[in-house]
Short mmCIF file of C-alpha atoms in Angstrom, two decimals:
data_model
loop_
_atom_site.label_atom_id
_atom_site.label_comp_id
_atom_site.label_asym_id
_atom_site.label_seq_id
_atom_site.Cartn_x
_atom_site.Cartn_y
_atom_site.Cartn_z
CA MET V 145 89.38 90.31 87.63
CA THR V 146 89.12 86.55 87.38
CA THR V 147 88.81 86.75 83.60
CA GLN V 148 91.96 88.85 83.30
CA THR V 149 93.91 86.44 85.49
CA THR V 150 92.73 83.47 83.43
CA GLU V 151 93.73 85.15 80.16
CA GLN V 152 97.18 85.99 81.48
CA THR V 153 97.69 82.42 82.71
CA LEU V 154 96.64 80.97 79.37
CA GLY V 155 99.07 83.29 77.56
CA MET V 156 101.94 82.40 79.85
CA SER V 157 104.24 79.56 78.80
CA PHE V 158 105.53 76.87 81.13
CA VAL V 159 109.04 78.32 80.72
CA THR V 160 107.86 81.71 82.00
CA MET V 161 106.08 80.22 85.01
CA VAL V 162 109.20 78.30 86.01
CA GLU V 163 111.39 81.37 85.55
CA ASN V 164 109.03 83.49 87.64
CA LEU V 165 109.43 81.00 90.49
CA VAL V 166 113.20 81.13 90.07
CA ALA V 167 113.05 84.92 90.05
CA GLY V 168 111.31 84.82 93.42
CA GLU V 169 114.09 82.67 94.82
CA HIS V 170 116.73 85.09 93.56
CA LEU V 171 114.81 88.03 94.97
CA GLU V 172 114.85 86.50 98.45
CA LYS V 173 118.29 84.90 98.43
CA ASN V 174 120.93 85.39 95.72
CA PRO V 175 121.01 88.54 93.57
CA TRP V 176 120.49 88.23 89.82
CA THR V 177 123.44 88.43 87.49
CA PRO V 178 122.86 90.60 84.38
CA ASP V 179 122.79 87.48 82.21
CA ALA V 180 120.12 85.79 84.31
CA MET V 181 118.09 88.99 84.61
CA TRP V 182 118.00 89.56 80.86
CA HIS V 183 117.29 85.88 80.26
CA ASN V 184 114.17 86.21 82.40
CA ILE V 185 113.21 89.48 80.69
CA ALA V 186 113.63 87.84 77.28
CA ASN V 187 111.25 85.00 78.15
CA GLN V 188 108.67 87.40 79.58
CA THR V 189 108.98 89.62 76.50
CA VAL V 190 108.36 86.72 74.12
CA ASP V 191 105.29 85.66 76.11
CA ALA V 192 103.99 89.23 76.14
CA LEU V 193 104.31 89.34 72.35
CA VAL V 194 102.27 86.14 72.16
CA VAL V 195 99.52 87.66 74.33
CA ARG V 196 99.44 90.75 72.11
CA GLY V 197 99.21 88.61 68.98
CA GLU V 198 102.57 89.72 67.60
CA LEU V 199 103.86 86.13 67.78
CA ARG V 200 102.12 82.77 67.51
CA ARG V 201 102.87 80.23 70.21
CA GLU V 202 104.67 78.01 67.65
CA GLU V 203 106.93 80.93 66.70
CA ALA V 204 107.62 81.72 70.36
CA ASP V 205 108.58 78.08 70.98
CA ILE V 206 111.17 78.30 68.20
CA ILE V 207 112.62 81.45 69.74
CA THR V 208 112.71 80.17 73.33
CA GLY V 209 114.21 76.82 72.36
CA LEU V 210 111.22 74.59 73.14
CA THR V 211 111.19 73.51 69.50
CA PRO V 212 114.15 71.11 69.10
CA LEU V 213 116.81 71.75 66.49
CA ASP V 214 115.81 68.68 64.50
CA ALA V 215 112.36 70.22 63.91
CA LEU V 216 113.69 73.54 62.57
CA PRO V 217 113.87 72.57 58.86
CA ALA V 218 110.19 71.61 58.86
CA ALA V 219 109.17 74.56 61.05
CA ILE V 220 110.89 77.43 59.22
CA GLY V 221 112.18 75.89 55.97
CA CYS V 222 115.91 76.15 56.71
CA PRO V 223 118.24 73.68 54.95
CA ASP V 224 119.68 72.04 58.09
CA ALA V 225 119.19 71.79 61.83
CA SER V 226 121.77 74.35 63.00
CA PRO V 227 121.71 76.79 65.95
CA VAL V 228 122.69 79.46 63.42
CA TRP V 229 119.29 79.23 61.72
CA ARG V 230 117.46 79.57 65.05
CA CYS V 231 119.57 82.67 65.72
CA ILE V 232 118.69 84.17 62.32
CA TYR V 233 114.99 83.37 62.77
CA THR V 234 114.99 84.93 66.26
CA ALA V 235 116.71 88.07 65.00
CA TYR V 236 114.17 88.34 62.19
CA ARG V 237 111.05 87.88 64.35
CA LEU V 238 112.21 90.34 67.02
CA THR V 239 113.98 93.05 65.01
CA ALA V 240 112.69 93.25 61.41
CA GLY V 241 110.28 96.06 60.58
CA SER V 242 107.71 96.93 63.27
CA SER V 243 108.76 93.90 65.39
CA PHE V 244 111.71 95.89 66.74
CA GLY V 245 109.52 98.64 68.18
CA ASN V 246 106.96 96.17 69.51
CA THR V 247 109.63 94.11 71.26
CA LYS V 248 111.21 97.21 72.79
CA TYR V 249 107.80 98.33 74.01
CA GLU V 250 107.30 95.08 75.91
CA ILE V 251 110.81 95.26 77.39
CA ARG V 252 110.11 98.78 78.65
CA ASN V 253 106.85 97.63 80.25
CA ILE V 254 108.51 94.70 81.98
CA MET V 255 111.46 96.76 83.24
CA ALA V 256 109.40 99.89 83.94
CA ARG V 257 111.83 102.01 81.93
CA ARG V 258 111.24 104.89 79.60
CA ALA V 259 113.85 103.72 77.11
CA VAL V 260 115.82 100.62 76.12
CA THR V 261 119.07 101.10 74.22
CA ASN V 262 120.10 99.03 71.23
CA LYS V 263 122.99 97.59 73.24
CA GLN V 264 120.61 96.43 75.97
CA PHE V 265 118.34 94.97 73.31
CA SER V 266 121.30 93.20 71.72
CA PHE V 267 122.42 91.75 75.05
CA MET V 268 118.92 90.34 75.59
CA LEU V 269 119.05 88.92 72.07
CA GLY V 270 122.38 87.31 72.89
CA VAL V 271 121.08 85.33 75.87
CA LEU V 272 118.20 84.16 73.67
CA VAL V 273 120.22 82.93 70.71
CA ASP V 274 122.98 81.18 72.66
CA ARG V 275 120.59 78.62 74.22
CA ASP V 276 121.63 75.78 71.90
CA VAL V 277 125.38 76.21 72.49
CA ARG V 278 125.71 77.40 76.09
CA ARG V 279 126.96 74.10 77.42
CA SER V 280 129.66 73.58 74.78
CA LYS V 281 130.86 77.19 74.59
CA ASN V 282 130.96 77.55 78.36
CA ARG V 283 133.65 74.91 78.83
CA LYS V 284 137.35 74.84 78.06
CA ALA V 285 139.10 72.32 75.90
CA PRO V 286 141.66 70.18 77.77
CA GLY V 287 145.08 71.80 78.03
CA VAL V 288 143.92 75.26 76.91
CA ARG V 289 144.68 78.29 79.05
CA ARG V 290 142.20 80.67 77.43
CA PRO V 291 138.84 80.92 79.22
CA ALA V 292 135.60 79.66 77.69
CA THR V 293 134.12 81.96 75.08
CA LEU V 294 130.48 82.18 76.24
CA GLN V 295 130.98 85.24 78.43
CA THR V 296 133.18 86.85 75.78
CA ALA V 297 130.36 86.38 73.29
CA ARG V 298 127.81 87.92 75.65
CA ASN V 299 130.08 90.93 76.12
CA ALA V 300 130.18 91.28 72.33
CA PHE V 301 126.38 91.15 72.19
CA GLY V 302 126.32 93.79 74.91
CA ASP V 303 128.34 96.01 72.58
CA GLY V 304 125.79 95.78 69.79
CA GLY V 305 126.24 92.23 68.48
CA PHE V 306 125.01 91.95 64.89
CA LEU V 307 122.56 94.87 65.14
CA THR V 308 124.02 96.88 62.28
CA GLU V 309 122.08 99.77 60.76
CA GLU V 310 120.43 97.39 58.28
CA VAL V 311 118.86 95.09 60.89
CA PRO V 312 116.78 96.68 63.69
CA GLY V 313 113.56 98.27 62.49
CA LYS V 314 114.41 97.72 58.81
CA HIS V 315 112.46 95.55 56.37
CA TRP V 316 114.38 92.39 55.58
CA ALA V 317 113.68 88.66 55.53
CA PRO V 318 115.93 85.60 56.02
CA VAL V 319 117.04 83.60 53.02
CA TYR V 320 116.78 79.93 53.98
CA ALA V 321 119.17 78.40 51.45
CA PRO V 322 122.27 76.17 51.58
CA LEU V 323 125.38 78.13 52.48
CA ASP V 324 126.96 78.02 49.02
CA GLN V 325 123.76 79.33 47.43
CA LEU V 326 123.39 81.94 50.16
CA LEU V 327 126.93 83.21 49.50
CA GLU V 328 126.32 83.26 45.75
CA ARG V 329 123.17 85.35 46.18
CA ALA V 330 124.92 87.70 48.61
CA LEU V 331 127.80 88.23 46.17
CA ALA V 332 125.25 88.93 43.42
CA GLY V 333 123.81 91.80 45.46
CA ASP V 334 120.81 90.18 47.17
CA ARG V 335 120.30 92.37 50.26
CA ASN V 336 118.35 89.76 52.24
CA ALA V 337 121.01 87.12 51.55
CA ARG V 338 123.75 89.54 52.62
CA ILE V 339 121.99 90.34 55.92
CA THR V 340 121.31 86.64 56.55
CA LEU V 341 124.98 85.78 55.95
CA MET V 342 126.13 88.68 58.11
CA ILE V 343 123.96 87.60 61.07
CA GLY V 344 124.90 83.92 60.75
CA GLY V 345 128.62 84.53 60.32
CA GLY V 346 128.60 87.22 63.00
CA PHE V 347 126.93 84.89 65.49
CA VAL V 348 129.61 82.26 64.84
CA LEU V 349 132.51 84.71 65.14
CA MET V 350 131.19 86.12 68.41
CA MET V 351 130.36 82.75 69.98
CA ASP V 352 133.93 81.55 69.37
CA GLY V 353 135.63 84.72 70.57
CA TYR V 354 137.01 85.93 67.22
CA LEU V 355 134.89 89.10 67.28
CA THR V 356 134.82 90.72 70.72
CA ARG V 357 133.59 93.96 72.23
CA ASP V 358 135.39 97.21 71.53
CA ARG V 359 138.07 97.99 74.11
CA GLU V 360 140.79 100.61 74.04
CA SER V 361 143.31 98.10 75.37
CA LYS V 362 142.91 95.90 72.27
CA PHE V 363 144.29 98.68 70.10
CA TYR V 364 147.23 99.57 72.30
CA GLU V 365 148.10 95.94 72.99
CA GLY V 366 148.13 95.29 69.24
CA SER V 367 145.43 92.60 69.11
CA ALA V 368 143.34 94.84 66.81
CA PRO V 369 144.61 97.44 64.30
CA PHE V 370 141.83 99.92 65.09
CA ARG V 371 138.91 100.36 67.44
CA GLY V 372 135.58 99.03 66.25
CA SER V 373 132.43 97.58 67.82
CA PRO V 374 131.03 94.25 66.55
CA PRO V 375 128.26 95.92 64.48
CA SER V 376 130.74 98.19 62.71
CA ILE V 377 133.11 95.30 61.89
CA LEU V 378 130.26 93.12 60.61
CA ALA V 379 128.89 95.98 58.53
CA ASP V 380 132.32 96.40 56.90
CA LEU V 381 132.65 92.66 56.28
CA ALA V 382 129.24 92.55 54.58
CA LYS V 383 130.14 95.37 52.18
CA HIS V 384 132.64 93.51 49.99
CA GLU V 385 133.38 90.07 48.56
CA HIS V 386 136.33 89.24 50.78
CA GLY V 387 134.31 89.89 53.93
CA LEU V 388 131.30 87.92 52.72
CA ARG V 389 133.50 84.94 51.91
CA LEU V 390 135.08 85.10 55.36
CA LEU V 391 131.63 85.12 56.99
CA ALA V 392 130.66 82.09 54.89
CA ILE V 393 133.75 80.01 55.68
CA SER V 394 133.45 80.87 59.39
CA TRP V 395 129.90 79.57 59.34
CA GLN V 396 130.91 76.52 57.30
CA ARG V 397 133.79 75.52 59.61
CA TRP V 398 131.86 76.20 62.84
CA LYS V 399 131.36 73.34 65.31
CA PRO V 400 128.55 74.18 67.74
CA THR V 401 129.02 71.12 69.95
CA GLN V 402 132.71 71.72 70.65
CA PRO V 403 134.55 74.38 72.67
CA ALA V 404 135.90 77.20 70.58
CA HIS V 405 139.49 76.04 71.12
CA GLU V 406 139.24 72.53 69.68
CA TYR V 407 139.37 73.72 66.07
CA GLU V 408 140.42 76.79 64.10
CA ILE V 409 138.67 78.95 61.52
CA PRO V 410 141.22 79.51 58.72
CA VAL V 411 142.13 82.77 57.03
CA ILE V 412 141.07 83.06 53.40
CA ARG V 413 142.15 85.11 50.41
CA GLU V 414 139.85 87.42 48.50
CA ASP V 415 138.89 84.61 46.14
CA GLY V 416 137.81 82.42 49.06
CA SER V 417 140.77 80.00 48.97
CA VAL V 418 142.28 79.00 52.31
CA ILE V 419 145.70 80.44 53.19
CA LEU V 420 148.15 77.62 53.92
CA THR V 421 151.48 77.84 55.71
CA GLY V 422 154.41 75.42 55.53
CA ASP V 423 156.62 74.22 52.69
CA THR V 424 156.02 70.48 52.67
CA ARG V 425 152.98 68.28 52.72
CA GLU V 426 153.71 67.38 56.34
CA THR V 427 154.01 70.99 57.51
CA ARG V 428 151.32 72.69 55.45
CA HIS V 429 148.21 73.64 57.40
CA PRO V 430 145.54 76.39 57.29
CA GLU V 431 146.63 79.62 58.88
CA PRO V 432 144.35 80.30 61.87
CA LEU V 433 142.14 83.36 61.95
CA THR V 434 142.92 86.09 64.49
CA GLU V 435 140.96 89.13 65.53
CA TYR V 436 143.64 91.35 63.98
CA ARG V 437 143.24 89.59 60.63
CA LEU V 438 139.47 89.84 60.95
CA TYR V 439 139.68 93.61 61.31
CA GLU V 440 142.19 93.79 58.49
CA ILE V 441 139.82 91.99 56.10
CA ALA V 442 136.86 94.10 57.24
CA ASN V 443 138.53 97.45 56.51
CA PRO V 444 142.05 97.30 54.99
CA ALA V 445 142.49 101.09 54.86
CA LYS V 446 141.68 101.60 58.55
CA ALA V 447 143.83 98.60 59.42
CA MET V 448 146.84 100.13 57.65
CA ALA V 449 146.33 103.50 59.35
CA GLY V 450 145.97 101.81 62.72
CA PHE V 451 149.04 99.67 62.09
CA LEU V 452 151.16 102.73 61.35
CA LYS V 453 149.89 104.48 64.48
CA GLN V 454 150.73 101.44 66.58
CA GLN V 455 154.23 101.40 65.13
CA GLU V 456 154.76 105.03 66.05
CA THR V 457 153.67 104.30 69.61
CA ARG V 458 155.85 101.21 69.78
CA LYS V 459 158.84 103.07 68.36
CA ALA V 460 158.56 105.76 71.03
CA ARG V 461 158.22 103.14 73.73
CA ASN V 462 161.19 101.13 72.45
CA GLN V 463 163.63 103.97 73.01
CA SER V 464 164.02 102.97 76.66
CA THR V 465 164.03 99.18 76.16
CA THR V 466 166.96 96.79 75.69
CA PRO V 467 168.43 96.10 72.22
CA GLU V 468 167.03 92.56 72.36
CA ASP V 469 163.50 93.88 72.98
CA ARG V 470 163.85 96.39 70.15
CA ASP V 471 165.03 93.63 67.79
CA ARG V 472 162.07 91.44 68.69
CA ASP V 473 159.60 94.28 68.16
CA ASN V 474 161.20 95.22 64.86
CA ARG V 475 160.97 91.61 63.67
CA GLU V 476 157.27 91.67 64.47
CA ARG V 477 156.90 94.96 62.59
CA LEU V 478 158.76 93.56 59.58
CA THR V 479 156.66 90.39 59.47
CA MET V 480 153.39 92.31 59.76
CA ALA V 481 154.42 94.85 57.13
CA LEU V 482 155.46 92.12 54.67
CA ASP V 483 152.18 90.27 55.23
CA ILE V 484 150.23 93.44 54.50
CA ALA V 485 152.39 94.21 51.45
CA HIS V 486 151.96 90.68 50.08
CA ASP V 487 148.19 90.83 50.48
CA ALA V 488 148.00 94.25 48.83
CA ALA V 489 150.23 93.20 45.90
CA THR V 490 148.18 90.02 45.39
CA ALA V 491 144.95 92.04 45.33
CA LEU V 492 146.41 94.58 42.88
CA LYS V 493 147.75 91.81 40.63
CA GLY V 494 144.30 90.29 40.36
CA SER V 495 142.48 93.59 39.92
CA PRO V 496 139.76 93.46 37.23
CA VAL V 497 140.33 97.15 36.40
CA SER V 498 141.74 97.71 32.90
CA PRO V 499 144.44 100.41 32.59
CA PRO V 500 144.49 103.31 32.67
CA PRO V 501 144.96 103.82 35.53
CA HIS V 502 147.17 100.81 36.14
CA PRO V 503 146.40 98.91 39.38
CA PHE V 504 149.98 99.53 40.58
CA GLY V 505 149.72 103.26 39.82
CA THR V 506 151.93 105.39 37.61
CA TYR V 507 155.37 104.29 36.47
CA GLU V 508 156.99 106.50 39.13
CA GLU V 509 154.81 104.99 41.90
CA TRP V 510 155.44 101.45 40.71
CA ASN V 511 159.20 102.05 40.41
CA ARG V 512 159.44 103.57 43.88
CA THR V 513 157.55 100.62 45.38
CA ARG V 514 159.68 98.12 43.46
CA ASN V 515 162.94 99.77 44.60
CA THR V 516 161.83 99.73 48.24
CA ALA V 517 160.85 96.07 48.00
CA HIS V 518 164.18 95.26 46.34
CA GLN V 519 166.13 97.04 49.09
CA VAL V 520 164.30 95.06 51.78
CA TYR V 521 164.94 91.83 49.84
CA GLU V 522 168.69 92.58 49.56
CA MET V 523 168.96 93.31 53.28
CA LEU V 524 167.21 90.03 54.12
CA VAL V 525 169.52 88.07 51.80
CA LYS V 526 172.77 89.74 52.87
CA HIS V 527 172.10 89.77 56.60
CA GLY V 528 170.40 86.43 57.09
CA PRO V 529 171.54 84.21 59.96
CA ASP V 530 173.93 81.33 59.31
CA LEU V 531 172.49 77.85 59.44
CA ASP V 532 174.63 76.98 62.48
CA GLU V 533 173.70 80.13 64.41
CA GLY V 534 171.42 79.50 67.32
CA PHE V 535 171.81 75.71 67.07
CA ILE V 536 171.28 74.15 70.47
CA ALA V 537 172.45 70.59 70.88
CA SER V 538 170.32 68.19 72.87
CA GLU V 539 171.70 66.80 76.06
CA ALA V 540 173.34 63.42 75.66
CA PRO V 541 171.24 60.60 77.05
CA GLU V 542 172.48 58.96 80.19
CA ASP V 543 174.45 55.75 79.76
CA ASP V 544 172.66 52.57 80.59
CA ASP V 545 173.55 48.94 80.72
CA GLU V 546 171.31 47.89 77.84
CA PRO V 547 173.20 46.63 74.75
CA GLU V 548 172.90 48.51 71.49
CA VAL V 549 170.62 47.06 68.83
CA ASP V 550 171.24 47.58 65.15
#
């Protein structure tokens, strides 16, 4: 009995002992929140894997955050000291191959449950991998009304996170390479590079609130063109070049030490170039990424179908609204439709497919599309507002006694 107790104590980390004491305090006084409960389970699970010999203590220290970020390049061979690489390493050591089943087994033992779902596993993974950025992502930037994104990210992890079909229980290994090389290998068809980029980019998008959990209200409010959980969106993004480039630029522009609202991840074209808005040098700036645009890049066909369904719903709802409300909604519909049409035409123009068939279809299809576009163009030109319409003059400043100065 004494020998068993000594072995368990030697296998237990200092982090686990402290958390066990904290757990006792919560048991007697304040109830655990789900985040705190799974945080404690995660630490106990990692220590149990060390006792079983599934993890070395050095590997467990990397996962639990005891190894500082600055030591990561030497410890795992990653190109820089980024929280993203700790996230990828953690996902690999706890989900790849037989590690997934072994980790689930320890979770079931700790929780005394017969089964642990992938969503529960993903939520536990989320509270492990956000250790390095909790403080920054749990605060708001000055003057911003949106809440901090940490809880939004944990909700996304609770809906599956980056556990696509290719990750849990499958054989894969991280590719520790600079981001440009990682993207190049992913575009060339390297499966390990593609999974590495998907996990890294997905972690960034969830931590900053661009990729959130699936909710029915998002579809009917119009913030997403179709319903999709984080794993399904990330799986779609990782299937084609446009999505892989978006994951790469999201990772590249990410700022782990700042709140999610102090900077913006731009939208990119299929070739990876940043989309700019504005006509002059002073007004041109990168167009910010939105969740709607993220879904649209992930699966253009589903986005178009969802967009049309939303318009049908909106059209039925608009029958009882005021003319001003209908005009505003129709302007939004027109802008969205033109954005989609422009993106589709740009993609077709740059298609590498040699006719036949022509990228724009048959002559009849092309002519019908051209005529429709020309009709819309003529209506915009003929019915545009006058320059003086809607001009609101500023109030005249109050007179004062100060003399004018040339």
